[in-house]
Short mmCIF file of C-alpha atoms and ligand atoms in Angstrom, two decimals:
data_model
loop_
_atom_site.label_atom_id
_atom_site.label_comp_id
_atom_site.label_asym_id
_atom_site.label_seq_id
_atom_site.Cartn_x
_atom_site.Cartn_y
_atom_site.Cartn_z
CA MET A 5 39.04 297.42 162.47
CA PHE A 6 39.46 300.39 164.35
CA ARG A 7 42.31 299.06 166.29
CA SER A 8 44.19 298.13 163.33
CA GLU A 9 43.49 301.63 161.45
CA LEU A 10 44.70 303.59 164.82
CA ARG A 11 48.07 300.98 164.85
CA ARG A 12 48.41 302.03 161.12
CA GLU A 13 48.22 305.76 162.15
CA LEU A 14 50.48 305.24 164.78
CA GLU A 15 52.89 303.65 162.63
CA THR A 16 53.18 306.61 160.39
CA ILE A 17 53.70 309.01 163.40
CA MET A 18 56.65 306.67 164.25
CA ARG A 19 58.06 306.68 160.87
CA ASN A 20 58.00 310.35 160.72
CA ASN A 21 59.66 310.33 163.96
CA LEU A 22 57.22 312.26 165.56
CA TYR A 23 56.15 309.22 168.61
CA ARG A 24 55.65 310.74 171.67
CA SER A 25 56.01 308.61 175.16
CA LEU A 26 55.69 309.15 178.48
CA ARG A 27 58.42 308.92 180.81
CA LYS A 28 58.64 308.93 184.62
CA LYS A 29 59.86 312.07 186.33
CA ARG A 30 63.19 311.37 187.45
CA GLU A 31 64.29 313.10 190.73
CA ASP A 32 67.81 312.47 190.43
CA ILE A 33 68.60 314.66 187.61
CA LEU A 34 68.93 318.33 186.60
CA ASP A 35 65.92 319.21 185.86
CA PHE A 36 65.60 322.15 182.78
CA SER A 37 62.04 321.19 181.68
CA SER A 38 59.75 322.32 184.33
CA ASN A 39 57.68 325.46 184.39
CA ASP A 40 57.89 326.15 188.01
CA TYR A 41 59.72 329.17 187.58
CA LEU A 42 59.96 330.08 191.56
CA CYS A 43 59.78 326.40 192.54
CA LEU A 44 56.81 327.48 194.65
CA SER A 45 55.60 323.77 193.86
CA LYS A 46 57.41 322.80 196.80
CA HIS A 47 57.75 325.80 199.00
CA PRO A 48 57.11 324.92 202.43
CA GLU A 49 54.60 327.47 202.92
CA VAL A 50 52.90 326.23 199.93
CA ILE A 51 52.66 322.80 201.16
CA GLU A 52 51.46 323.87 204.44
CA ALA A 53 48.54 325.84 203.02
CA VAL A 54 47.84 322.99 200.73
CA LYS A 55 47.50 321.07 203.98
CA GLU A 56 45.49 323.43 205.81
CA GLY A 57 42.67 323.75 202.77
CA LEU A 58 42.48 319.74 203.12
CA LYS A 59 39.86 320.65 205.84
CA TYR A 60 37.40 321.39 202.84
CA GLY A 61 38.00 317.62 201.53
CA LEU A 62 40.04 316.38 198.72
CA GLY A 63 37.32 317.55 195.60
CA SER A 64 35.21 320.61 195.62
CA THR A 65 32.38 318.36 194.41
CA GLY A 66 30.82 320.42 191.54
CA SER A 67 30.64 322.84 189.61
CA ARG A 68 31.19 326.43 190.93
CA LEU A 69 27.76 327.37 190.56
CA THR A 70 26.75 324.38 192.67
CA SER A 71 28.39 322.98 195.36
CA GLY A 72 31.91 324.41 194.38
CA ASN A 73 32.18 327.41 195.30
CA ILE A 74 34.19 326.99 198.37
CA ASN A 75 37.41 329.14 199.03
CA HIS A 76 37.68 330.29 195.44
CA GLU A 77 36.54 333.82 195.84
CA ILE A 78 39.00 334.89 197.99
CA LEU A 79 41.58 333.62 195.16
CA GLU A 80 39.73 335.73 192.99
CA GLU A 81 39.58 339.04 194.68
CA ARG A 82 43.53 338.74 195.56
CA LEU A 83 43.98 337.58 191.84
CA ALA A 84 42.01 340.78 190.40
CA GLU A 85 43.95 342.86 193.06
CA PHE A 86 47.27 342.16 191.60
CA LYS A 87 46.41 342.29 188.36
CA GLU A 88 45.01 345.73 188.76
CA THR A 89 41.61 344.51 187.49
CA GLU A 90 37.90 344.77 188.37
CA ARG A 91 37.67 341.15 188.82
CA ALA A 92 39.14 337.84 187.92
CA LEU A 93 37.13 334.31 187.68
CA LEU A 94 38.83 331.14 188.76
CA TYR A 95 39.16 327.82 185.88
CA PRO A 96 39.96 324.45 186.65
CA THR A 97 43.11 324.88 184.36
CA GLY A 98 44.92 327.53 182.06
CA TYR A 99 43.86 324.85 178.90
CA SER A 100 40.08 325.60 180.18
CA THR A 101 40.40 329.01 180.52
CA ASN A 102 41.43 329.86 177.11
CA ILE A 103 39.34 327.71 175.63
CA GLY A 104 35.94 328.97 177.88
CA VAL A 105 37.03 332.83 177.41
CA ILE A 106 37.62 332.67 173.95
CA SER A 107 34.38 330.34 172.85
CA ALA A 108 32.34 332.40 175.06
CA LEU A 109 33.33 336.07 173.91
CA CYS A 110 34.06 335.73 170.33
CA LYS A 111 30.95 334.79 167.93
CA ARG A 112 29.70 334.61 164.58
CA GLY A 113 30.03 337.81 163.05
CA ASP A 114 33.27 338.72 164.95
CA LEU A 115 36.74 338.60 163.98
CA ILE A 116 40.13 336.74 165.52
CA LEU A 117 43.72 338.18 164.97
CA SER A 118 46.15 335.20 166.39
CA ASP A 119 49.65 335.23 166.69
CA ARG A 120 51.06 332.61 164.33
CA LEU A 121 52.65 330.76 167.50
CA ASN A 122 50.28 331.11 169.87
CA HIS A 123 49.71 328.18 172.31
CA ALA A 124 47.44 325.28 171.53
CA SER A 125 44.54 326.01 174.03
CA ILE A 126 44.37 329.35 172.52
CA ILE A 127 44.28 327.72 168.88
CA ASP A 128 41.39 325.17 170.18
CA GLY A 129 39.54 328.06 171.89
CA CYS A 130 39.39 329.98 168.38
CA ARG A 131 38.06 326.41 166.97
CA LEU A 132 35.35 326.43 169.36
CA SER A 133 34.25 330.06 168.69
CA ARG A 134 31.99 330.92 165.76
CA ALA A 135 34.37 333.55 164.93
CA ASP A 136 36.49 333.74 161.78
CA VAL A 137 40.09 333.45 162.48
CA GLU A 138 42.79 335.05 160.93
CA ILE A 139 46.57 334.18 161.62
CA TYR A 140 49.13 337.14 161.72
CA GLU A 141 52.70 336.58 161.49
CA HIS A 142 54.59 335.76 164.97
CA CYS A 143 55.06 339.15 166.69
CA ASN A 144 54.49 341.21 163.40
CA VAL A 145 52.45 344.20 163.67
CA GLU A 146 52.66 345.22 160.07
CA SER A 147 51.06 341.94 159.06
CA LEU A 148 48.50 342.64 162.00
CA VAL A 149 47.86 345.94 160.59
CA ASN A 150 47.38 344.85 156.80
CA ILE A 151 44.66 342.06 158.10
CA LEU A 152 42.95 344.75 160.04
CA GLU A 153 42.70 346.93 157.07
CA GLU A 154 41.44 344.48 154.77
CA LYS A 155 39.40 343.07 157.01
CA ARG A 156 37.97 345.39 160.03
CA LYS A 157 34.88 346.84 158.19
CA ASN A 158 33.29 343.43 157.57
CA TYR A 159 33.17 342.42 161.18
CA ASN A 160 31.43 342.90 164.43
CA ASN A 161 33.66 343.09 167.44
CA ILE A 162 37.59 342.22 166.87
CA PHE A 163 39.71 340.47 169.25
CA ILE A 164 43.80 340.48 169.06
CA ILE A 165 44.85 337.46 171.03
CA THR A 166 48.34 336.79 172.00
CA ASP A 167 50.76 335.05 174.36
CA GLY A 168 52.03 337.77 176.38
CA VAL A 169 55.24 335.64 176.56
CA PHE A 170 55.62 332.84 173.77
CA SER A 171 55.87 329.18 175.44
CA MET A 172 58.13 327.43 173.08
CA ASP A 173 60.57 330.61 172.05
CA GLY A 174 60.42 332.90 175.49
CA ASP A 175 60.11 336.01 173.79
CA ILE A 176 57.60 338.83 174.41
CA ALA A 177 54.86 339.92 172.21
CA PRO A 178 54.86 343.57 171.31
CA LEU A 179 51.59 344.59 173.78
CA GLU A 180 52.27 348.20 173.67
CA ASP A 181 51.76 348.27 169.77
CA ILE A 182 49.09 345.73 169.85
CA LYS A 183 46.90 347.71 172.71
CA ARG A 184 47.60 350.48 170.29
CA ILE A 185 45.85 348.71 167.16
CA ALA A 186 43.24 347.62 169.16
CA ASP A 187 42.47 351.14 170.42
CA GLU A 188 42.85 352.39 166.63
CA TYR A 189 40.74 349.77 165.16
CA ASN A 190 38.32 349.04 168.14
CA GLY A 191 39.46 345.94 169.33
CA VAL A 192 39.71 344.00 172.39
CA VAL A 193 42.99 342.43 173.17
CA ILE A 194 43.10 338.99 174.63
CA VAL A 195 46.64 338.36 176.43
CA ASP A 196 47.80 334.78 177.50
CA ASP A 197 50.03 335.47 180.25
CA ALA A 198 50.88 331.97 181.64
CA HIS A 199 54.35 332.22 181.57
CA GLY A 200 54.71 335.99 182.08
CA THR A 201 52.93 336.35 185.38
CA GLY A 202 55.35 336.14 188.63
CA VAL A 203 57.91 336.68 185.91
CA LEU A 204 57.91 339.94 184.20
CA GLY A 205 57.12 342.93 185.23
CA ARG A 206 57.52 342.23 189.20
CA GLY A 207 55.66 339.28 188.92
CA LYS A 208 52.62 341.23 187.58
CA GLY A 209 53.20 339.90 183.91
CA THR A 210 53.60 341.41 180.71
CA LEU A 211 51.27 344.24 180.96
CA LYS A 212 53.46 345.66 183.90
CA HIS A 213 56.56 344.62 181.86
CA PHE A 214 55.26 347.35 179.09
CA ASN A 215 53.77 349.82 181.86
CA LEU A 216 50.48 349.27 180.49
CA LYS A 217 47.64 349.95 182.63
CA PRO A 218 44.90 347.30 182.22
CA SER A 219 41.39 348.70 180.48
CA ASP A 220 37.93 348.14 179.33
CA ASN A 221 39.57 346.90 176.18
CA ILE A 222 42.19 344.17 177.27
CA ILE A 223 41.46 340.74 178.81
CA GLN A 224 44.51 339.18 180.89
CA ILE A 225 44.58 335.30 181.06
CA GLY A 226 46.50 333.26 183.43
CA THR A 227 47.57 330.04 184.90
CA LEU A 228 48.35 328.93 188.16
CA SER A 229 50.49 325.93 187.06
CA LYS A 230 53.48 327.67 185.88
CA ALA A 231 55.28 329.97 188.43
CA PHE A 232 52.26 329.75 190.99
CA GLY A 233 53.59 326.09 190.96
CA GLY A 234 50.11 324.66 191.58
CA LEU A 235 46.86 324.11 189.13
CA GLY A 236 44.01 326.09 187.80
CA GLY A 237 43.65 328.94 185.56
CA PHE A 238 42.37 332.51 186.00
CA VAL A 239 41.20 335.59 183.73
CA CYS A 240 41.00 338.97 184.92
CA GLY A 241 39.05 342.02 183.09
CA ILE A 242 35.89 344.04 183.96
CA GLU A 243 32.99 343.27 186.28
CA GLU A 244 31.04 342.70 182.78
CA VAL A 245 33.28 340.27 181.13
CA ILE A 246 33.41 338.26 183.93
CA GLU A 247 29.59 338.01 184.47
CA TYR A 248 29.28 337.15 181.25
CA LEU A 249 31.61 334.47 181.29
CA ILE A 250 30.14 333.41 184.63
CA ASN A 251 26.92 333.15 183.09
CA THR A 252 28.23 331.80 179.74
CA SER A 253 31.34 330.11 179.91
CA ARG A 254 31.05 326.15 179.33
CA SER A 255 34.36 325.29 180.35
CA PHE A 256 33.60 327.27 184.04
CA ILE A 257 29.98 326.15 183.95
CA TYR A 258 30.16 322.55 183.19
CA SER A 259 33.19 321.16 184.87
CA THR A 260 33.87 320.84 188.60
CA ALA A 261 35.71 323.31 190.33
CA LEU A 262 38.88 323.73 191.12
CA PRO A 263 39.98 321.42 194.73
CA PRO A 264 39.93 323.90 197.42
CA SER A 265 43.55 322.63 198.68
CA LEU A 266 45.12 324.21 195.53
CA VAL A 267 43.01 327.15 195.83
CA SER A 268 44.47 327.93 199.22
CA GLY A 269 48.10 326.79 198.15
CA ALA A 270 47.66 329.37 195.30
CA LEU A 271 46.66 332.11 197.59
CA LYS A 272 50.21 331.45 199.65
CA SER A 273 51.96 331.24 195.96
CA LEU A 274 50.40 334.82 195.47
CA GLU A 275 51.62 335.96 198.98
CA LEU A 276 55.34 334.78 198.11
CA ILE A 277 55.27 336.14 194.36
CA GLU A 278 54.11 339.68 195.80
CA GLU A 279 56.64 339.73 198.19
CA GLY A 280 58.99 340.32 194.93
CA HIS A 281 62.26 338.27 196.10
CA LEU A 282 61.48 335.58 194.03
CA THR A 283 60.79 337.23 190.80
CA LYS A 284 63.86 339.08 191.20
CA LYS A 285 66.26 335.85 191.74
CA LEU A 286 64.86 334.74 188.88
CA GLN A 287 65.54 337.51 187.03
CA GLU A 288 69.51 337.51 188.36
CA ASN A 289 69.38 333.76 187.37
CA ILE A 290 68.44 334.53 184.05
CA ARG A 291 71.35 337.50 183.43
CA SER A 292 73.64 334.67 184.47
CA ALA A 293 72.17 332.09 182.15
CA ASN A 294 72.30 334.48 179.37
CA ARG A 295 75.88 335.44 179.84
CA ILE A 296 77.23 331.51 180.09
CA PHE A 297 74.96 330.48 177.33
CA ARG A 298 76.05 333.11 175.01
CA ARG A 299 79.96 332.29 176.06
CA TYR A 300 78.69 328.44 174.89
CA ASN A 301 77.32 330.05 171.56
CA LEU A 302 74.19 328.67 172.33
CA ILE A 303 72.13 331.91 171.89
CA GLU A 304 72.78 335.25 170.11
CA GLU A 305 70.29 337.68 171.87
CA ASP A 306 69.62 337.54 175.61
CA SER A 307 66.61 336.25 176.97
CA LEU A 308 64.34 338.61 179.31
CA THR A 309 62.58 335.67 180.40
CA PRO A 310 63.63 331.95 181.55
CA ILE A 311 62.55 330.15 178.30
CA TYR A 312 65.28 329.05 176.07
CA PRO A 313 64.90 327.33 172.81
CA ILE A 314 67.72 325.53 171.05
CA ILE A 315 66.70 325.09 167.63
CA LEU A 316 68.57 322.12 166.44
CA GLY A 317 65.88 320.72 163.98
CA ASP A 318 66.50 316.98 163.01
CA ARG A 319 69.20 316.71 165.87
CA THR A 320 66.82 317.76 168.79
CA MET A 321 65.76 314.29 169.96
CA GLU A 322 69.40 312.77 169.43
CA VAL A 323 70.59 315.85 171.69
CA SER A 324 68.17 315.68 174.19
CA GLU A 325 68.69 312.21 174.57
CA TYR A 326 72.53 312.31 175.04
CA LEU A 327 71.53 315.41 177.97
CA LEU A 328 69.79 312.31 179.49
CA LYS A 329 72.28 310.12 179.58
CA ASN A 330 74.63 312.70 181.03
CA GLY A 331 72.44 313.30 183.92
CA ILE A 332 70.39 316.41 182.63
CA TYR A 333 66.47 316.80 181.52
CA ALA A 334 65.92 319.20 178.49
CA PRO A 335 63.12 318.03 176.45
CA GLY A 336 62.86 317.83 172.76
CA ILE A 337 60.10 319.58 171.24
CA ARG A 338 59.02 318.59 167.69
CA TYR A 339 55.96 319.09 165.41
CA PRO A 340 53.22 320.16 166.03
CA SER A 341 53.66 321.66 169.22
CA VAL A 342 56.63 323.64 167.02
CA PRO A 343 56.71 324.37 163.07
CA LYS A 344 58.34 321.65 161.16
CA GLY A 345 62.49 322.19 160.71
CA LEU A 346 62.67 324.48 163.92
CA GLU A 347 62.64 321.10 166.38
CA ARG A 348 64.02 322.51 169.47
CA ILE A 349 65.35 321.84 172.82
CA ARG A 350 63.14 323.90 175.15
CA VAL A 351 65.18 325.09 178.29
CA SER A 352 63.51 326.40 180.89
CA ILE A 353 65.70 328.13 184.01
CA ASN A 354 64.33 328.47 187.55
CA VAL A 355 65.16 330.21 191.16
CA GLY A 356 66.41 326.94 192.28
CA HIS A 357 69.55 326.73 189.44
CA ARG A 358 72.60 327.34 190.44
CA GLU A 359 75.60 328.83 187.84
CA GLU A 360 77.18 325.64 187.83
CA ASP A 361 74.25 323.81 186.33
CA PHE A 362 74.13 326.46 183.61
CA GLU A 363 78.00 325.68 182.77
CA ARG A 364 77.07 322.16 182.97
CA LEU A 365 74.38 322.36 180.40
CA GLY A 366 76.16 324.81 178.56
CA ARG A 367 79.34 322.76 178.14
CA LEU A 368 77.42 319.41 177.43
CA LEU A 369 75.03 321.38 174.71
CA ASN A 370 78.15 322.73 173.26
CA ASP A 371 80.10 319.34 172.93
CA CYS A 372 77.25 317.90 171.54
CA ILE A 373 76.56 320.25 169.00
CA SER A 374 79.66 321.68 167.64
C1 PLP B 25 51.01 330.01 177.13
C2 PLP B 25 50.03 329.11 177.49
N1 PLP B 25 48.72 328.97 177.79
C3 PLP B 25 47.78 327.73 178.70
C4 PLP B 25 48.55 327.03 178.98
C5 PLP B 25 48.00 325.85 179.58
O1 PLP B 25 47.86 326.21 180.95
P1 PLP B 25 47.82 324.71 181.74
O2 PLP B 25 48.89 324.21 181.78
O3 PLP B 25 47.18 325.50 183.07
O4 PLP B 25 46.42 323.99 181.31
C6 PLP B 25 50.40 326.64 178.82
C7 PLP B 25 50.91 325.85 179.29
O5 PLP B 25 50.63 324.34 179.03
C8 PLP B 25 50.68 327.63 177.78
O6 PLP B 25 52.11 327.40 177.90
#
């Protein structure tokens, strides 16, 4: 009964051309799918640091509040310094950071304003919270202000939540405006900088990109799974926010802490990011990709980030398959990860790519699309 019900639903997903299946990662292919923007996941010094961290064992053996607090505080101190905040707190993943922070801080009687294109982990955090949620149009300050004008008076705390760099579009949230509006309406900004950290603002992220100083009403979220090349999430903010999360955030309290070897690896990744040359090289590669993708009519505007959405609608999966047959992996992204009608190939570039790689991708995409 249960089995046949699930089968029927799976058939519907398949009929709608939305069926997802796992594919083993191929090493013999030109990869434009990974979030390893700085190629730190395989950096020899990072691997050495991970090996060194294994002296603590495979896992952390418990929650941070029990047996799992090993080398984590060293990384938290460094992350706080890096993000220029009072404190930082690690979580097992970026996903669990978003759900844990949002559900703990945003309470009944509060209002969350969430960008329409925010990442699924933010959406899930909003759902888990007891706050009311309003969606504002993507990066649209006017839409944000309109909602605040109408609703601010009915609520206690206001939280404006946005990706710093949007994961499927690669565009950047108008953080200067958002911060100004948060100040004006006595609100708090939560910025998920999963794709901005290591990429923008000399690696420090989207706040630095806008020359914004961290302040009492800004909470920054990050992940160690993208530019850091590892796994884990973190939140940076004022002392009281971090202490409150340690005491109330369920995905922090009731989940096993990050393995210490990954903490050691992330410490080395952070050191390498702080040196600055990797982010600089990434920005050079973004400039090359902009030039080449423009020439092949794949983009209209230059990107400031390594994420390029090539919007193809119904043709997305067919084009992604064509690339694969020709030795390139650039994944097709469909609903519900992106809105219906805006299905796309998400190209993400990294420091390991060369100009000829962008040429090869540009030529193939251009041949197939035009
Ligand atoms: C914007 C954004 N936030 C959060 C996450 C979740 O991070 P993690 O993969 O570390 O769980 C991702 C990536 O999957 C993301 O793109």
